[in-house]
Amino acid sequence: MLTYGLFLNMGSNLGANTEEVFQLTREQAELAETLGYHDLWVTEHHCIPFGINPSAITASAFLLGATTRIRVGTAVTLSPLHHPLELAERASLLDQFSHGRFDLGIGRGGYLKDYELFDVDTSRWDREPVHSAQTMVDIWRDHDLSAQSPQSGQSQFQPEPYTKPHPPLFLATGSEEGVSFAAEHGFPLQHYFSTEAASRVKIEARYREMNSAPVEHIHTLILALGANEERLRESLTKSLTDSFKSGDWPAVPQAVPRHTDGNGQQLDRADMAKRVAERAIVGPLESVRDQLDQFVETTGAARLVLYMEAIAEPSITRQSIVSFAEAFIQ
């Protein structure tokens, strides 16, 4: 059975000011809970207009407190910028307060600026998110922190998780090491909204070579409902062009180009926006239904997370959330 969630990136182009951006976030969360969506996923960026939420875990805490049923997760917490013990503690804390409604998704990001701002060596990018995931799993399993920090002596991890053996953990990774680790532990993967369906299929095929058990990976998709598909794609292309431009900082040197042309060269931001907009699921209800069916048939996805605010027109976002729920959820 398919489940549907919302992807909340909180870009600065969603409102005239910061207050309006976060007000739209709260409205989406309230609508999603009322209308029966399964989960909310929040991003984390630092000092770029593309996304003005600097803490996925803090935003998750607020949304968990503002809701009673819906699951809330991070997509993603930038694990290289956090100590894994701190991540394990905060995840357990939210797991306890929410009675098991919190999902921790971690990834390493790709903006060099994140590492420069926090004075984190980019060599840490190479070890993530596997290093943090393994450390957290060890902490949650053993509760003995002396193995992580021998100088601390016999220190007991607190608080223990509500969910056993630990809060659900998701990895946003396509690297060989990352996919292997996730498959070994049965951790689901998170696919970013701009990742092509064919790439998702290849990554999951590698995963299944090591773990054939059914796993519900997270598939994020841009979606907007409306009668005029052409107009929606034009608006989406414009909003994505503005968004990608606002996040156009140098990539971490080790990062492999993910959006390339026929010659393997990295696309510029404008061309990338056009390509992503062309693959987005937009249009009237029946067209959206057909596009979704095709995506699910191609990927085998069972857990869809919809990026409805990507179009940067709050009225369309609100109406899409309601209309989609009426057709697919209620």
Short mmCIF file of C-alpha atoms in Angstrom, two decimals:
data_model
loop_
_atom_site.label_atom_id
_atom_site.label_comp_id
_atom_site.label_asym_id
_atom_site.label_seq_id
_atom_site.Cartn_x
_atom_site.Cartn_y
_atom_site.Cartn_z
CA MET A 1 0.00 0.00 0.00
CA LEU A 2 1.34 3.42 -0.99
CA THR A 3 1.86 6.06 1.67
CA TYR A 4 2.15 9.79 0.98
CA GLY A 5 4.02 12.49 2.85
CA LEU A 6 5.10 16.10 2.38
CA PHE A 7 8.62 17.43 1.81
CA LEU A 8 9.23 20.80 3.50
CA ASN A 9 12.32 22.67 2.28
CA MET A 10 11.36 26.16 3.52
CA GLY A 11 12.94 28.15 0.72
CA SER A 12 13.04 31.93 1.06
CA ASN A 13 10.93 32.27 -2.11
CA LEU A 14 7.87 30.87 -0.32
CA GLY A 15 7.00 34.19 1.29
CA ALA A 16 7.73 37.89 1.44
CA ASN A 17 9.65 37.37 4.69
CA THR A 18 10.85 34.67 7.06
CA GLU A 19 7.63 34.72 9.06
CA GLU A 20 5.56 33.93 5.97
CA VAL A 21 7.85 31.06 4.99
CA PHE A 22 7.50 29.35 8.35
CA GLN A 23 3.78 30.11 8.50
CA LEU A 24 3.36 28.16 5.25
CA THR A 25 5.34 25.30 6.81
CA ARG A 26 2.97 25.22 9.78
CA GLU A 27 -0.07 25.36 7.51
CA GLN A 28 1.18 22.45 5.43
CA ALA A 29 1.82 20.38 8.55
CA GLU A 30 -1.67 21.08 9.89
CA LEU A 31 -3.30 20.25 6.56
CA ALA A 32 -1.27 17.05 6.21
CA GLU A 33 -2.27 15.81 9.65
CA THR A 34 -5.94 16.67 9.11
CA LEU A 35 -6.09 15.10 5.66
CA GLY A 36 -4.40 11.81 6.54
CA TYR A 37 -0.90 12.15 5.07
CA HIS A 38 1.56 9.67 6.51
CA ASP A 39 4.64 11.81 7.22
CA LEU A 40 6.45 15.16 7.02
CA TRP A 41 10.12 15.49 6.04
CA VAL A 42 12.21 18.62 6.68
CA THR A 43 15.53 19.67 5.20
CA GLU A 44 18.57 21.42 6.67
CA HIS A 45 20.64 24.16 5.01
CA HIS A 46 22.97 26.80 6.34
CA CYS A 47 22.98 30.45 5.29
CA ILE A 48 21.50 29.99 1.82
CA PRO A 49 18.11 31.24 0.57
CA PHE A 50 17.42 27.85 -1.07
CA GLY A 51 16.35 26.59 2.36
CA ILE A 52 16.28 28.81 5.44
CA ASN A 53 15.82 26.10 8.08
CA PRO A 54 19.25 25.51 9.68
CA SER A 55 18.22 22.60 11.90
CA ALA A 56 16.17 19.67 10.66
CA ILE A 57 16.02 18.21 14.16
CA THR A 58 14.81 21.45 15.76
CA ALA A 59 12.13 21.89 13.08
CA SER A 60 11.11 18.26 13.58
CA ALA A 61 10.74 18.86 17.31
CA PHE A 62 8.38 21.77 16.68
CA LEU A 63 6.29 19.85 14.15
CA LEU A 64 6.06 16.81 16.42
CA GLY A 65 4.82 19.05 19.21
CA ALA A 66 2.31 20.73 16.90
CA THR A 67 0.82 17.41 15.73
CA THR A 68 -0.47 14.22 17.33
CA ARG A 69 -0.53 11.50 14.67
CA ILE A 70 1.65 12.21 11.65
CA ARG A 71 5.27 11.02 11.52
CA VAL A 72 8.05 13.61 11.18
CA GLY A 73 11.52 13.01 9.81
CA THR A 74 14.70 14.75 8.64
CA ALA A 75 15.62 14.77 4.97
CA VAL A 76 18.29 15.25 5.90
CA THR A 77 20.26 16.11 9.00
CA LEU A 78 23.75 16.93 7.69
CA SER A 79 25.63 14.36 9.75
CA PRO A 80 29.19 15.63 9.03
CA LEU A 81 28.31 18.83 10.89
CA HIS A 82 27.11 17.06 14.04
CA HIS A 83 28.72 14.78 16.60
CA PRO A 84 27.09 11.32 16.31
CA LEU A 85 26.56 11.15 20.09
CA GLU A 86 24.59 14.39 19.93
CA LEU A 87 22.52 13.02 17.04
CA ALA A 88 21.81 9.80 18.93
CA GLU A 89 20.75 11.76 22.03
CA ARG A 90 18.45 14.13 20.16
CA ALA A 91 16.90 11.37 18.10
CA SER A 92 16.18 9.35 21.23
CA LEU A 93 14.74 12.42 22.94
CA LEU A 94 12.32 13.11 20.08
CA ASP A 95 11.54 9.41 19.84
CA GLN A 96 10.52 9.45 23.51
CA PHE A 97 8.52 12.70 23.47
CA SER A 98 6.65 11.70 20.30
CA HIS A 99 6.08 8.08 21.35
CA GLY A 100 7.91 6.80 18.29
CA ARG A 101 6.81 9.25 15.58
CA PHE A 102 10.29 10.55 14.72
CA ASP A 103 12.40 9.32 11.78
CA LEU A 104 16.07 10.31 11.54
CA GLY A 105 17.41 10.70 8.02
CA ILE A 106 21.08 11.59 7.63
CA GLY A 107 23.26 12.59 4.69
CA ARG A 108 26.49 14.37 4.02
CA GLY A 109 25.25 17.24 1.83
CA GLY A 110 27.38 18.74 -0.89
CA TYR A 111 27.86 22.46 -0.29
CA LEU A 112 31.42 23.46 0.52
CA LYS A 113 30.09 26.49 2.41
CA ASP A 114 28.55 24.23 5.08
CA TYR A 115 31.98 22.87 5.92
CA GLU A 116 33.65 26.27 5.84
CA LEU A 117 31.03 27.88 8.08
CA PHE A 118 31.43 25.19 10.75
CA ASP A 119 35.18 24.78 10.24
CA VAL A 120 34.73 21.09 9.41
CA ASP A 121 37.41 19.46 7.27
CA THR A 122 35.95 18.19 3.99
CA SER A 123 37.69 14.86 4.57
CA ARG A 124 34.78 14.16 6.92
CA TRP A 125 32.50 14.21 3.86
CA ASP A 126 34.15 10.96 2.70
CA ARG A 127 33.28 9.10 5.91
CA GLU A 128 29.64 10.17 6.03
CA PRO A 129 26.91 9.17 6.63
CA VAL A 130 28.24 5.67 7.31
CA HIS A 131 30.50 6.69 10.18
CA SER A 132 27.76 8.52 12.07
CA ALA A 133 25.22 5.79 11.40
CA GLN A 134 27.53 3.07 12.70
CA THR A 135 28.46 5.10 15.77
CA MET A 136 24.82 5.78 16.62
CA VAL A 137 23.85 2.15 16.15
CA ASP A 138 26.68 1.11 18.49
CA ILE A 139 25.61 3.67 21.11
CA TRP A 140 21.94 2.67 20.96
CA ARG A 141 22.83 -1.01 21.16
CA ASP A 142 25.40 -0.93 23.96
CA HIS A 143 24.44 2.23 25.94
CA ASP A 144 28.07 2.23 27.12
CA LEU A 145 29.82 5.42 26.01
CA SER A 146 33.26 4.39 27.21
CA ALA A 147 33.89 2.62 23.90
CA GLN A 148 33.23 5.89 22.03
CA SER A 149 35.23 8.06 24.41
CA PRO A 150 37.50 6.03 26.74
CA GLN A 151 38.47 9.13 28.75
CA SER A 152 34.83 9.54 29.80
CA GLY A 153 34.92 6.39 31.89
CA GLN A 154 31.76 4.37 32.48
CA SER A 155 29.14 6.73 31.08
CA GLN A 156 25.64 5.45 30.33
CA PHE A 157 23.77 6.73 27.31
CA GLN A 158 20.59 8.70 28.06
CA PRO A 159 17.75 8.83 27.22
CA GLU A 160 17.11 5.33 26.02
CA PRO A 161 15.02 5.22 22.83
CA TYR A 162 11.27 4.68 22.95
CA THR A 163 11.46 2.63 19.73
CA LYS A 164 13.49 -0.55 20.08
CA PRO A 165 16.26 -1.11 19.30
CA HIS A 166 16.47 2.53 18.13
CA PRO A 167 14.56 5.24 16.24
CA PRO A 168 14.08 4.52 12.52
CA LEU A 169 17.23 5.49 10.62
CA PHE A 170 17.33 6.45 6.93
CA LEU A 171 20.39 7.13 4.76
CA ALA A 172 20.53 9.58 1.87
CA THR A 173 23.37 7.98 -0.05
CA GLY A 174 24.25 6.57 -3.42
CA SER A 175 27.87 5.67 -2.69
CA GLU A 176 29.00 2.06 -2.75
CA GLU A 177 29.94 2.14 0.93
CA GLY A 178 26.74 3.90 1.95
CA VAL A 179 24.40 1.61 0.04
CA SER A 180 26.26 -1.46 1.31
CA PHE A 181 26.00 -0.28 4.91
CA ALA A 182 22.31 0.55 4.58
CA ALA A 183 21.59 -2.85 3.02
CA GLU A 184 23.58 -4.68 5.68
CA HIS A 185 21.47 -3.11 8.42
CA GLY A 186 18.19 -2.96 6.52
CA PHE A 187 18.07 0.84 6.69
CA PRO A 188 15.91 2.47 4.00
CA LEU A 189 17.40 4.92 1.55
CA GLN A 190 16.21 8.46 0.85
CA HIS A 191 16.02 9.62 -2.76
CA TYR A 192 16.25 13.37 -3.33
CA PHE A 193 13.58 14.99 -5.50
CA SER A 194 16.00 15.82 -8.33
CA THR A 195 17.30 12.25 -8.71
CA GLU A 196 16.15 10.63 -11.95
CA ALA A 197 14.02 7.48 -11.72
CA ALA A 198 16.63 5.43 -13.59
CA SER A 199 19.30 6.34 -11.03
CA ARG A 200 16.99 5.37 -8.18
CA VAL A 201 16.37 1.99 -9.80
CA LYS A 202 20.12 1.34 -10.16
CA ILE A 203 20.85 2.28 -6.56
CA GLU A 204 18.08 0.06 -5.22
CA ALA A 205 19.24 -2.82 -7.44
CA ARG A 206 22.64 -2.64 -5.71
CA TYR A 207 20.85 -2.58 -2.36
CA ARG A 208 18.82 -5.71 -3.21
CA GLU A 209 21.97 -7.60 -4.22
CA MET A 210 22.94 -7.43 -0.54
CA ASN A 211 19.51 -7.42 1.09
CA SER A 212 16.49 -8.91 -0.67
CA ALA A 213 14.05 -8.24 2.19
CA PRO A 214 11.24 -5.76 1.43
CA VAL A 215 12.32 -2.23 2.37
CA GLU A 216 10.29 0.94 1.88
CA HIS A 217 12.74 3.52 0.61
CA ILE A 218 11.76 7.20 0.61
CA HIS A 219 11.04 8.63 -2.85
CA THR A 220 10.70 12.42 -2.94
CA LEU A 221 8.88 13.89 -5.95
CA ILE A 222 7.82 17.36 -7.01
CA LEU A 223 4.06 17.47 -7.51
CA ALA A 224 1.52 20.19 -8.28
CA LEU A 225 -2.14 19.82 -9.21
CA GLY A 226 -3.92 22.21 -11.58
CA ALA A 227 -5.86 22.35 -14.82
CA ASN A 228 -3.12 23.97 -16.92
CA GLU A 229 -0.11 21.65 -17.03
CA GLU A 230 1.91 23.93 -19.30
CA ARG A 231 1.45 26.89 -17.00
CA LEU A 232 2.39 24.80 -13.94
CA ARG A 233 5.64 23.62 -15.56
CA GLU A 234 6.53 27.18 -16.56
CA SER A 235 5.97 28.39 -12.99
CA LEU A 236 7.90 25.44 -11.59
CA THR A 237 10.83 26.03 -13.95
CA LYS A 238 11.01 29.66 -12.83
CA SER A 239 10.83 28.84 -9.12
CA LEU A 240 13.42 26.06 -9.41
CA THR A 241 15.73 28.31 -11.42
CA ASP A 242 15.55 30.93 -8.68
CA SER A 243 15.95 28.31 -5.94
CA PHE A 244 18.92 26.54 -7.50
CA LYS A 245 20.60 29.86 -8.23
CA SER A 246 20.24 30.88 -4.59
CA GLY A 247 22.01 27.67 -3.56
CA ASP A 248 24.78 27.91 -6.13
CA TRP A 249 27.79 27.66 -3.88
CA PRO A 250 30.86 25.58 -4.70
CA ALA A 251 30.44 21.86 -4.16
CA VAL A 252 32.56 19.81 -1.80
CA PRO A 253 35.63 18.85 -3.88
CA GLN A 254 35.02 15.12 -3.47
CA ALA A 255 31.38 15.32 -4.59
CA VAL A 256 30.64 13.58 -7.87
CA PRO A 257 28.49 15.62 -10.31
CA ARG A 258 24.92 14.31 -10.08
CA HIS A 259 23.27 16.34 -12.83
CA THR A 260 25.21 16.00 -16.07
CA ASP A 261 24.76 16.53 -19.78
CA GLY A 262 25.42 13.97 -22.51
CA ASN A 263 29.17 14.48 -22.14
CA GLY A 264 29.20 13.89 -18.40
CA GLN A 265 29.66 17.57 -17.57
CA GLN A 266 27.81 19.18 -14.69
CA LEU A 267 24.72 21.05 -15.88
CA ASP A 268 24.49 24.72 -15.02
CA ARG A 269 21.76 25.65 -12.57
CA ALA A 270 19.32 26.92 -15.21
CA ASP A 271 19.54 23.74 -17.29
CA MET A 272 19.24 21.61 -14.17
CA ALA A 273 16.08 23.47 -13.17
CA LYS A 274 14.55 22.86 -16.60
CA ARG A 275 15.37 19.15 -16.44
CA VAL A 276 13.94 18.73 -12.94
CA ALA A 277 10.79 20.65 -13.89
CA GLU A 278 10.29 18.46 -16.97
CA ARG A 279 10.33 15.33 -14.79
CA ALA A 280 8.04 16.75 -12.11
CA ILE A 281 4.55 15.36 -11.71
CA VAL A 282 2.19 18.23 -12.53
CA GLY A 283 -1.14 18.80 -14.21
CA PRO A 284 -4.81 17.90 -13.78
CA LEU A 285 -5.81 14.99 -11.58
CA GLU A 286 -5.98 12.25 -14.21
CA SER A 287 -2.65 13.26 -15.71
CA VAL A 288 -1.04 13.27 -12.27
CA ARG A 289 -2.53 9.87 -11.57
CA ASP A 290 -1.03 8.48 -14.79
CA GLN A 291 2.37 10.05 -14.09
CA LEU A 292 2.42 8.65 -10.55
CA ASP A 293 1.40 5.19 -11.77
CA GLN A 294 4.26 5.25 -14.27
CA PHE A 295 6.77 6.33 -11.63
CA VAL A 296 5.64 3.62 -9.20
CA GLU A 297 5.74 0.99 -11.94
CA THR A 298 9.26 2.06 -12.91
CA THR A 299 10.72 2.27 -9.41
CA GLY A 300 8.57 -0.03 -7.29
CA ALA A 301 8.20 2.83 -4.81
CA ALA A 302 5.88 2.30 -1.85
CA ARG A 303 6.58 5.44 0.18
CA LEU A 304 6.19 8.74 -1.69
CA VAL A 305 7.05 12.15 -0.25
CA LEU A 306 5.65 15.05 -2.26
CA TYR A 307 7.46 18.37 -2.65
CA MET A 308 4.38 20.50 -3.30
CA GLU A 309 5.89 23.80 -2.20
CA ALA A 310 8.53 23.67 -4.95
CA ILE A 311 6.34 25.75 -7.26
CA ALA A 312 6.69 28.68 -4.81
CA GLU A 313 3.02 29.67 -5.11
CA PRO A 314 1.42 29.03 -1.70
CA SER A 315 -2.15 29.03 -3.03
CA ILE A 316 -1.29 26.24 -5.49
CA THR A 317 0.57 24.35 -2.78
CA ARG A 318 -2.37 24.47 -0.37
CA GLN A 319 -4.87 23.45 -3.04
CA SER A 320 -2.61 20.64 -4.27
CA ILE A 321 -2.34 19.24 -0.73
CA VAL A 322 -6.13 19.22 -0.35
CA SER A 323 -6.99 17.97 -3.86
CA PHE A 324 -4.39 15.21 -3.74
CA ALA A 325 -5.65 13.97 -0.39
CA GLU A 326 -9.23 13.91 -1.62
CA ALA A 327 -8.23 11.82 -4.64
CA PHE A 328 -5.53 9.54 -3.22
CA ILE A 329 -5.87 9.39 0.56
CA GLN A 330 -9.45 9.94 1.72
#
